[in-house]
Coordinates of C-alpha atoms in Angstrom, one line a residue:
X1 CA -10.5 22.3 -19.1
X2 CA -13.2 24.0 -16.4
X3 CA -12.6 27.5 -15.5
X4 CA -13.0 27.0 -11.5
X5 CA -10.7 24.9 -9.2
X6 CA -13.4 21.9 -8.3
X7 CA -10.8 19.3 -8.8
X8 CA -9.7 18.3 -5.4
X9 CA -6.4 16.2 -4.6
X10 CA -5.9 14.7 -1.0
X11 CA -3.3 13.8 0.5
X12 CA -2.6 12.2 4.0
X13 CA 0.5 13.5 6.0
X14 CA 3.0 10.8 6.4
X15 CA 0.5 8.2 6.6
X16 CA 1.4 5.5 8.2
X17 CA 4.1 7.5 10.4
X18 CA 1.0 9.5 11.5
X19 CA -1.1 6.7 12.1
X20 CA 1.4 5.1 14.3
X21 CA 2.0 8.5 16.2
X22 CA -1.9 8.8 16.7
X23 CA -1.8 5.2 18.3
X24 CA 0.9 5.1 20.1
X25 CA 1.5 8.3 22.9
X26 CA 4.8 7.9 23.6
X27 CA 5.9 8.2 19.9
X28 CA 4.2 11.7 19.3
X29 CA 6.9 14.4 18.3
X30 CA 9.3 11.7 17.3
X31 CA 11.0 10.4 15.0
X32 CA 9.0 7.0 13.5
X33 CA 10.0 5.0 10.4
X34 CA 7.4 2.5 8.8
X35 CA 8.3 -0.5 6.7
X36 CA 10.1 -3.7 6.4
X37 CA 12.7 -4.3 9.1
X38 CA 14.7 -7.4 7.6
X39 CA 17.9 -6.9 5.8
X40 CA 16.1 -6.1 2.6
X41 CA 13.6 -3.7 3.9
X42 CA 12.5 -0.4 2.6
X43 CA 11.0 2.4 4.2
X44 CA 7.1 2.5 3.3
X45 CA 6.6 6.0 5.6
X46 CA 8.7 8.6 7.8
X47 CA 7.2 10.9 10.1
X48 CA 8.2 14.5 9.3
X49 CA 10.5 14.2 12.7
X50 CA 12.4 11.3 11.0
X51 CA 12.7 13.3 7.7
X52 CA 14.9 15.9 8.9
X53 CA 17.3 13.3 9.5
X54 CA 16.8 12.5 5.7
X55 CA 15.0 9.6 6.2
X56 CA 12.8 9.0 3.0
X57 CA 10.4 6.4 1.7
X58 CA 11.6 4.2 -0.9
X59 CA 15.0 4.1 1.0
X60 CA 16.7 0.8 2.3
X61 CA 15.6 0.8 6.5
X62 CA 19.2 0.1 6.9
X63 CA 20.6 3.0 5.5
X64 CA 17.6 5.0 7.6
X65 CA 18.8 3.2 10.7
X66 CA 22.3 4.5 9.6
X67 CA 21.0 8.2 9.7
X68 CA 18.2 7.7 12.6
X69 CA 19.5 5.3 14.6
X70 CA 17.1 6.5 17.7
X71 CA 14.0 6.4 15.7
X72 CA 11.2 3.9 16.6
X73 CA 10.8 1.5 13.4
X74 CA 7.8 -0.5 13.2
X75 CA 6.5 -3.1 10.8
X76 CA 3.4 -1.9 8.9
X77 CA -0.3 -2.6 10.4
X78 CA -2.4 -2.5 7.2
X79 CA -5.7 -3.2 9.1
X80 CA -5.5 -0.2 10.9
X81 CA -4.3 1.9 7.8
X82 CA -7.6 0.7 5.5
X83 CA -9.6 1.1 8.4
X84 CA -8.6 4.8 8.7
X85 CA -8.6 5.3 5.0
X86 CA -12.6 3.7 4.6
X87 CA -12.8 6.9 7.1
X88 CA -11.4 9.4 5.3
X89 CA -12.8 7.8 1.7
X90 CA -16.3 7.5 3.3
X91 CA -15.7 11.6 4.0
X92 CA -15.1 12.3 0.6
X93 CA -17.8 10.0 -1.2
X94 CA -20.3 12.6 1.1
X95 CA -19.3 15.6 -1.3
X96 CA -19.1 13.7 -4.7
X97 CA -19.8 10.8 -7.0
X98 CA -16.6 10.8 -8.3
X99 CA -13.6 9.9 -6.2
X100 CA -10.6 8.5 -7.6
X101 CA -8.7 7.0 -5.3
X102 CA -5.0 6.3 -6.1
X103 CA -3.8 4.5 -2.8
X104 CA -4.8 4.3 0.7
X105 CA -4.2 7.9 1.6
X106 CA -4.0 9.5 -1.8
X107 CA -7.5 10.7 -3.8
X108 CA -8.9 13.1 -6.5
X109 CA -12.4 14.1 -5.8
X110 CA -14.6 16.3 -8.9
X111 CA -16.5 18.8 -6.6
X112 CA -18.2 20.2 -9.4
X113 CA -19.8 16.9 -10.4
X114 CA -21.1 16.3 -6.8
X115 CA -22.8 19.9 -6.5
X116 CA -19.9 20.5 -3.4
X117 CA -18.1 23.7 -5.3
X118 CA -18.8 25.8 -8.4
X119 CA -16.0 28.6 -7.8
X120 CA -13.1 29.0 -6.1
X121 CA -14.8 30.4 -2.9
X122 CA -16.9 27.3 -2.5
X123 CA -14.1 25.1 -3.6
X124 CA -12.2 26.4 -0.8
X125 CA -14.9 26.1 2.0
X126 CA -15.1 22.4 1.1
X127 CA -11.3 21.9 1.5
X128 CA -11.2 23.5 4.8
X129 CA -14.0 21.8 6.4
X130 CA -13.0 18.5 4.8
X131 CA -9.6 19.0 6.7
X132 CA -11.4 19.7 9.8
X133 CA -13.4 16.7 9.1
X134 CA -10.4 14.6 8.5
X135 CA -9.0 15.7 12.1
X136 CA -12.3 15.3 13.8
X137 CA -13.0 11.4 12.6
X138 CA -9.2 10.4 12.3
X139 CA -7.0 12.5 14.1
X140 CA -5.0 12.8 11.0
X141 CA -4.2 15.5 9.3
X142 CA -4.2 15.9 5.5
X143 CA -3.5 18.5 2.7
X144 CA -5.5 19.6 0.1
X145 CA -5.0 20.7 -3.7
X146 CA -7.2 22.6 -5.7
X147 CA -7.2 23.8 -9.3
X148 CA -9.1 23.3 -13.0
X149 CA -7.4 19.6 -13.4
X150 CA -5.8 16.8 -11.9
X151 CA -2.1 17.7 -12.4
X152 CA -2.5 20.8 -10.9
X153 CA -4.4 19.8 -7.8
X154 CA -1.7 17.2 -6.9
X155 CA 0.8 19.9 -7.1
X156 CA -1.2 21.9 -4.7
X157 CA -1.7 19.6 -2.4
X158 CA 2.1 18.9 -2.6
X159 CA 3.1 22.2 -1.6
X160 CA 0.2 22.6 0.8
X161 CA 2.0 20.0 3.2
X162 CA 1.9 19.3 5.8
X163 CA -1.4 19.9 7.2
X164 CA -2.8 22.7 4.3
X165 CA -4.8 24.0 1.8
X166 CA -3.2 25.6 -1.5
X167 CA -6.1 26.7 -3.8
X168 CA -4.1 27.2 -7.6
X169 CA -5.8 30.5 -9.2
X170 CA -7.1 29.9 -12.8
X171 CA -4.9 31.7 -15.1
X172 CA -1.8 31.1 -12.7
X173 CA -1.1 27.9 -13.9
X174 CA 1.8 28.7 -16.3
X175 CA 3.6 30.7 -14.2
X176 CA 3.5 28.2 -11.2
X177 CA 4.5 25.6 -13.3
X178 CA 7.2 27.4 -15.6
X179 CA 10.2 27.1 -12.7
X180 CA 9.2 23.6 -11.3
X181 CA 11.6 20.6 -12.2
X182 CA 10.2 18.2 -15.1
X183 CA 9.4 15.7 -12.3
X184 CA 6.8 17.4 -11.3
X185 CA 4.6 16.5 -14.5
X186 CA 2.8 13.1 -14.6
X187 CA 4.4 10.3 -17.0
X188 CA 8.2 12.1 -16.2
X189 CA 9.9 9.2 -14.6
X190 CA 13.7 8.5 -13.7
X191 CA 14.3 7.3 -17.5
X192 CA 12.3 10.2 -19.1
X193 CA 14.3 12.8 -16.4
X194 CA 17.1 11.6 -17.3
X195 CA 16.4 11.5 -21.4
X196 CA 15.2 15.2 -21.3
X197 CA 18.4 16.3 -18.8
X198 CA 20.8 15.2 -21.4
X199 CA 18.6 16.9 -24.2
X200 CA 19.0 20.2 -22.1
X201 CA 15.6 20.3 -20.8
X202 CA 15.1 20.0 -16.8
X203 CA 12.5 22.8 -16.1
X204 CA 8.4 22.5 -16.8
X205 CA 9.4 25.7 -18.8
X206 CA 11.8 24.3 -21.1
X207 CA 9.6 21.8 -22.1
X208 CA 7.1 24.7 -23.2
X209 CA 10.2 26.3 -25.2
X210 CA 11.4 23.1 -26.8
X211 CA 7.6 22.8 -28.7
X212 CA 5.9 19.7 -29.5
X213 CA 8.0 18.9 -32.9
X214 CA 11.1 18.6 -30.3
X215 CA 9.8 16.4 -27.8
X216 CA 8.2 14.4 -30.2
X217 CA 11.5 13.7 -32.0
X218 CA 12.8 12.9 -28.6
X219 CA 10.1 10.9 -26.3
X220 CA 7.6 9.4 -29.2
X221 CA 4.6 11.1 -30.6
X222 CA 1.7 10.1 -27.8
X223 CA 4.0 10.7 -24.5
X224 CA 5.7 13.7 -26.8
X225 CA 2.1 15.5 -28.0
X226 CA 1.1 14.7 -23.8
X227 CA 3.9 15.8 -22.1
X228 CA 4.0 19.6 -24.0
X229 CA 0.1 19.9 -23.7
X230 CA 0.7 19.4 -19.7
X231 CA 3.7 22.1 -19.8
X232 CA 1.4 24.4 -20.7
X233 CA -1.2 23.7 -18.2
X234 CA -3.4 21.5 -20.6
X235 CA -4.7 18.0 -18.6
X236 CA -8.1 17.0 -19.8
X237 CA -8.0 13.9 -17.6
X238 CA -11.5 13.7 -16.0
X239 CA -11.7 12.2 -12.0
X240 CA -12.8 8.5 -12.6
X241 CA -14.8 6.2 -10.0
X242 CA -12.8 3.7 -8.1
X243 CA -15.1 1.4 -9.3
X244 CA -13.2 1.9 -13.1
X245 CA -10.2 0.6 -11.5
X246 CA -8.5 -2.1 -13.6
X247 CA -6.8 -4.7 -11.7
X248 CA -6.4 -5.9 -7.6
X249 CA -3.2 -7.2 -6.7
X250 CA -1.2 -8.3 -3.2
X251 CA 2.5 -8.8 -3.2
X252 CA 4.9 -9.9 -0.8
X253 CA 8.7 -9.1 -1.0
X254 CA 10.7 -11.5 1.7
X255 CA 13.5 -11.0 3.8
X256 CA 15.5 -14.0 2.6
X257 CA 15.2 -15.4 -0.7
X258 CA 13.0 -18.5 -1.3
X259 CA 14.4 -21.9 -2.6
X260 CA 12.1 -24.3 -1.4
X261 CA 9.3 -25.2 -4.0
X262 CA 6.6 -26.5 -1.6
X263 CA 7.0 -22.8 0.3
X264 CA 7.2 -20.4 -3.2
X265 CA 4.0 -23.1 -3.7
X266 CA 2.1 -22.3 -0.5
X267 CA 2.8 -18.2 -0.5
X268 CA 1.3 -18.1 -4.1
X269 CA -1.8 -20.0 -2.4
X270 CA -1.6 -17.7 0.3
X271 CA -1.2 -14.4 -1.7
X272 CA -4.4 -15.7 -4.0
X273 CA -6.4 -16.1 -1.1
X274 CA -5.6 -12.5 0.0
X275 CA -6.2 -11.0 -3.4
X276 CA -9.7 -12.3 -4.0
X277 CA -10.6 -10.7 -0.1
X278 CA -9.8 -7.6 -1.6
X279 CA -11.6 -8.2 -4.7
X280 CA -14.8 -9.3 -2.7
X281 CA -14.2 -6.6 -0.4
X282 CA -14.5 -4.1 -3.5
X283 CA -17.4 -6.2 -4.9
X284 CA -15.6 -7.3 -7.8
X285 CA -14.9 -9.6 -10.4
X286 CA -11.9 -10.4 -12.5
X287 CA -11.5 -13.2 -15.6
X288 CA -7.4 -12.4 -16.1
X289 CA -4.9 -13.9 -13.0
X290 CA -1.8 -12.4 -13.6
X291 CA 1.4 -13.9 -11.1
X292 CA 4.6 -12.1 -10.5
X293 CA 8.0 -13.5 -9.6
X294 CA 10.9 -11.6 -9.0
X295 CA 13.8 -14.0 -8.7
X296 CA 17.5 -13.6 -7.2
X297 CA 19.0 -11.8 -9.4
X298 CA 16.1 -9.3 -9.8
X299 CA 14.6 -10.2 -13.0
X300 CA 10.5 -10.0 -12.7
X301 CA 8.5 -12.6 -14.5
X302 CA 4.6 -11.8 -14.9
X303 CA 2.4 -15.1 -16.5
X304 CA -1.2 -14.6 -16.9
X305 CA -4.2 -16.7 -17.7
X306 CA -7.6 -15.7 -18.8
X307 CA -10.5 -17.5 -17.5
X308 CA -13.7 -17.9 -19.6
X309 CA -15.7 -15.7 -17.3
X310 CA -15.3 -13.3 -14.1
X311 CA -14.9 -14.9 -11.0
X312 CA -14.3 -13.9 -7.1
X313 CA -14.2 -17.6 -6.1
X314 CA -10.4 -18.2 -4.1
X315 CA -10.3 -21.5 -5.4
X316 CA -10.4 -20.6 -9.1
X317 CA -7.9 -17.8 -8.6
X318 CA -5.6 -20.3 -6.0
X319 CA -5.6 -22.9 -9.0
X320 CA -5.1 -20.7 -12.1
X321 CA -2.3 -18.7 -10.2
X322 CA -0.7 -22.7 -9.1
X323 CA -0.4 -23.3 -13.1
X324 CA 0.9 -20.0 -13.8
X325 CA 4.1 -21.1 -11.0
X326 CA 4.6 -24.5 -12.7
X327 CA 5.8 -22.3 -16.4
X328 CA 8.3 -20.3 -13.8
X329 CA 11.5 -21.4 -12.7
X330 CA 12.8 -20.5 -9.0
X331 CA 15.6 -22.4 -8.5
X332 CA 18.0 -19.7 -7.8
X333 CA 15.4 -18.4 -5.2
X334 CA 12.6 -15.9 -5.1
X335 CA 12.7 -12.2 -3.9
X336 CA 9.2 -11.5 -4.3
X337 CA 5.5 -13.2 -5.4
X338 CA 2.4 -11.3 -6.2
X339 CA -0.8 -12.1 -7.5
X340 CA -3.3 -9.7 -9.2
X341 CA -6.7 -10.1 -11.0
X342 CA -7.3 -7.9 -14.1
X343 CA -10.4 -7.4 -16.3
X344 CA -12.6 -6.6 -13.4
X345 CA -16.1 -6.7 -13.5
X346 CA -19.4 -6.0 -11.4
X347 CA -20.4 -9.9 -11.4
X348 CA -19.2 -13.3 -11.6
X349 CA -19.4 -16.2 -14.0
X350 CA -17.6 -19.3 -11.8
X351 CA -15.1 -20.8 -14.1
X352 CA -16.7 -24.6 -13.2
X353 CA -13.6 -26.6 -14.8
X354 CA -10.7 -24.6 -13.0
X355 CA -13.5 -24.9 -9.7
X356 CA -13.5 -28.2 -10.2
X357 CA -10.0 -29.1 -10.5
X358 CA -9.4 -27.2 -7.5
X359 CA -11.6 -29.6 -5.7
X360 CA -9.8 -32.6 -7.5
X361 CA -6.8 -31.2 -6.1
X362 CA -7.9 -30.7 -2.5
X363 CA -9.4 -34.3 -2.3
X364 CA -6.1 -35.7 -3.8
X365 CA -4.1 -34.1 -1.5
X366 CA -6.4 -34.8 1.5
X367 CA -6.3 -38.4 0.1
X368 CA -2.4 -38.5 -0.1
X369 CA -1.7 -37.3 3.2
X370 CA -4.2 -40.0 4.5
X371 CA -1.8 -42.5 2.6
X372 CA 1.1 -40.8 4.3
X373 CA -0.4 -41.6 7.6
X374 CA -0.9 -45.0 7.0
X375 CA 2.1 -45.8 5.2
X376 CA 4.9 -47.8 7.3
X377 CA 8.0 -46.0 7.4
X378 CA 11.1 -47.3 5.3
X379 CA 14.3 -47.7 7.2
X380 CA 15.8 -44.3 5.9
X381 CA 12.5 -42.2 7.5
X382 CA 12.9 -40.5 10.5
X383 CA 11.2 -42.3 13.3
X384 CA 9.6 -39.8 15.1
X385 CA 8.6 -40.4 19.4
X386 CA 5.0 -40.8 19.7
X387 CA 5.6 -39.6 23.5
X388 CA 7.5 -36.8 23.0
X389 CA 5.5 -33.5 21.9
X390 CA 6.8 -31.8 18.9
X391 CA 8.6 -28.3 20.3
X392 CA 6.6 -25.4 19.9
X393 CA 7.0 -23.0 16.9
X394 CA 8.4 -19.5 18.7
X395 CA 5.3 -16.9 18.5
X396 CA 6.3 -13.8 16.6
X397 CA 5.7 -10.5 17.9
X398 CA 6.4 -7.7 15.3
X399 CA 7.2 -4.4 16.2
X400 CA 5.0 -2.0 16.6
X401 CA 1.7 -4.1 16.6
X402 CA -1.2 -4.4 18.9
X403 CA -1.3 -6.8 21.9
X404 CA -3.6 -7.5 25.0
X405 CA -1.8 -8.7 28.2
X406 CA -4.5 -10.2 30.9
X407 CA -3.4 -8.3 34.2
X408 CA -1.7 -4.9 31.8
X409 CA -4.1 -4.9 29.3
X410 CA -3.9 -3.2 25.9
X411 CA -0.2 -2.3 24.1
X412 CA 1.9 -2.6 21.4
X413 CA 5.6 -4.1 21.0
X414 CA 8.4 -2.5 21.2
X415 CA 10.5 -5.5 20.5
X416 CA 11.0 -8.9 20.6
X417 CA 14.4 -11.3 20.6
X418 CA 16.2 -14.6 22.6
X419 CA 12.7 -15.2 24.0
X420 CA 11.6 -11.9 24.8
X421 CA 9.3 -9.6 23.9
X422 CA 9.1 -5.9 25.2
X423 CA 5.3 -4.3 25.6
X424 CA 4.5 -0.9 26.0
X425 CA 1.3 -0.6 27.7
X426 CA -0.7 2.5 26.5
X427 CA -3.5 3.3 24.1
X428 CA -4.1 6.1 21.6
X429 CA -6.7 7.7 24.4
X430 CA -4.3 7.1 27.3
X431 CA -0.8 9.2 28.6
X432 CA 2.4 7.4 27.5
X433 CA 2.3 4.0 29.0
X434 CA 4.9 1.8 31.3
X435 CA 7.3 -0.8 30.0
X436 CA 7.3 -4.6 30.6
X437 CA 9.6 -7.4 29.4
X438 CA 8.0 -11.3 28.9
X439 CA 9.0 -14.2 27.7
X440 CA 7.9 -14.8 24.3
X441 CA 5.4 -17.7 25.2
X442 CA 3.3 -15.9 28.0
X443 CA 0.0 -17.2 28.1
X444 CA -1.4 -14.2 28.9
X445 CA -0.3 -12.3 25.8
X446 CA -1.3 -12.2 22.7
X447 CA -1.6 -10.2 19.8
X448 CA -4.8 -8.0 19.2
X449 CA -7.0 -5.6 16.6
X450 CA -6.0 -2.0 16.4
X451 CA -7.6 0.1 18.7
X452 CA -9.7 3.3 17.4
X453 CA -7.8 6.5 17.3
X454 CA -10.3 8.2 18.0
X455 CA -13.0 7.8 21.0
X456 CA -16.3 7.1 19.1
X457 CA -15.3 6.5 15.6
X458 CA -16.6 3.0 15.7
X459 CA -13.3 1.1 15.9
X460 CA -10.6 -0.6 13.5
X461 CA -10.9 -3.7 14.1
X462 CA -10.4 -6.9 11.5
X463 CA -12.3 -6.2 8.6

C-alpha cells in the first residue's frame, strides 16, 4: 500500500437534486426530491433541505410525500445529468489517466499516476483546486476524500459532506476505522451486516478483534479474509481506468405491471437501442447480451446469449434480446425490464447471421403490415371511418422537464393533469420566474433540451 494520501474520491453533493436546484432558481434553498413519481416510484436523490424531513434515496416516493408534502417532486433529466457528469469527469482526467467512475456523480482518481500529487500537501492542494474548478464549470459542489487507499478515500469524502474535503493522514487509519459500523467496509451489505450482528460484531474494531479465523468461519475464506484485511485498513485495490468497465446496461421500472406481450417486446427493443447507443458513446462493443426481467411477484430472471464476436450493432443486440425474451414467461405481468451487453472490447466483429436475421425479421414485419393493409376485413373486424381522424394521443409533460413557449420562452413543467400543464418560466441564470397554465395540446408549447447551468459552459444539449 502507498505511503502518501494520493488516492482521491469525489462524490458530488445530492447530485440530481442539486442540478435541478441550479437549473431552477425558484427551487434554490427548498426541498427537492428527484425520482419516480408513480405509485411504485422510488427516490433517486433528495436535496439536503428534503433530507431534514427524513427523505432519503431508495425510499418509496409515496413515503417521501408523507414526510415532505411541500417538497418539489421532479422526474429525472438524465440528459442534463450525463452532460454535467461528462464535464466533471473531464476535469478528473486532466489530473490523471487513472480515473475510475462508479456512477455519474462519483469516481476514484489516482493522483500519483498522473504526477498531480506526491504527498499530503500537494494532494490537498489538488483536491481544493478540483472542488473550485467543479463549481466554476458546473455551478455544483462536490466532496473530496484523500487517503492511501480507495476504501479510506471514500470514507473521507463521506465525512466531508456536504461541500468539503477530508484528508486521512497515513498512520491514523486504524484509529479512524475502529468505532465505525461494519457497513462502512466494502463488501458488507445488509445480509453480511446482519450475519455479523448476530455474531455480536457491529463495529470495525470488533471485526479486527474477532480475528481472521473467526471471520473465515462466519463468512467463508475469500470474504472473511478480505474483510479482516479491510478492518486492519489494508486495501490494495488499484484505481482502474473506466475502460475496464465490464458491462453496459439500461433498465426501466414500470409504475403499472405490463401484461401485453406486444408491449413487452417493444420495451425490450427500445432498451436494446438505448443500450447500444451507450455502448457506442463509450467506444466499446461486447459479445454477451443479457436480458433482465422482474415479474409481478418480484421474482427476477436473467437470460444471456454469447455472440460469435463483439458487436455494437443495434439490430444484433435487439435481435438477441428478442430471442432471450421468447424463453421468459411474462403472462403474470412485468415490473422491470433491462438489457445489457458484457464481455466488452474495443473493436467489433459483427455477428452477420444475427444481423441478417434482424434484417429478415424487419422485412417480414413490413411485408406483414402491407398484407394487413390490403387484406379484406372480416365480419368481426372493427370498421374505421376513413373520414373521421383518430383521436390524438395526449402529450406527456413530465414534472421538472424543460419546455419552450413561442411567446414566453424557456421554462420547466411544474405539473400537469386534466388537460392542463403548468409551467414556470425561468432559466438557470434568471431570477425566479412567473407561473402560467396552458392546455396540454397548446401548439406553441414544446419540450426542449436542458439549458447550461453556467453561462458559457458549452451547454447541456442532447448528446
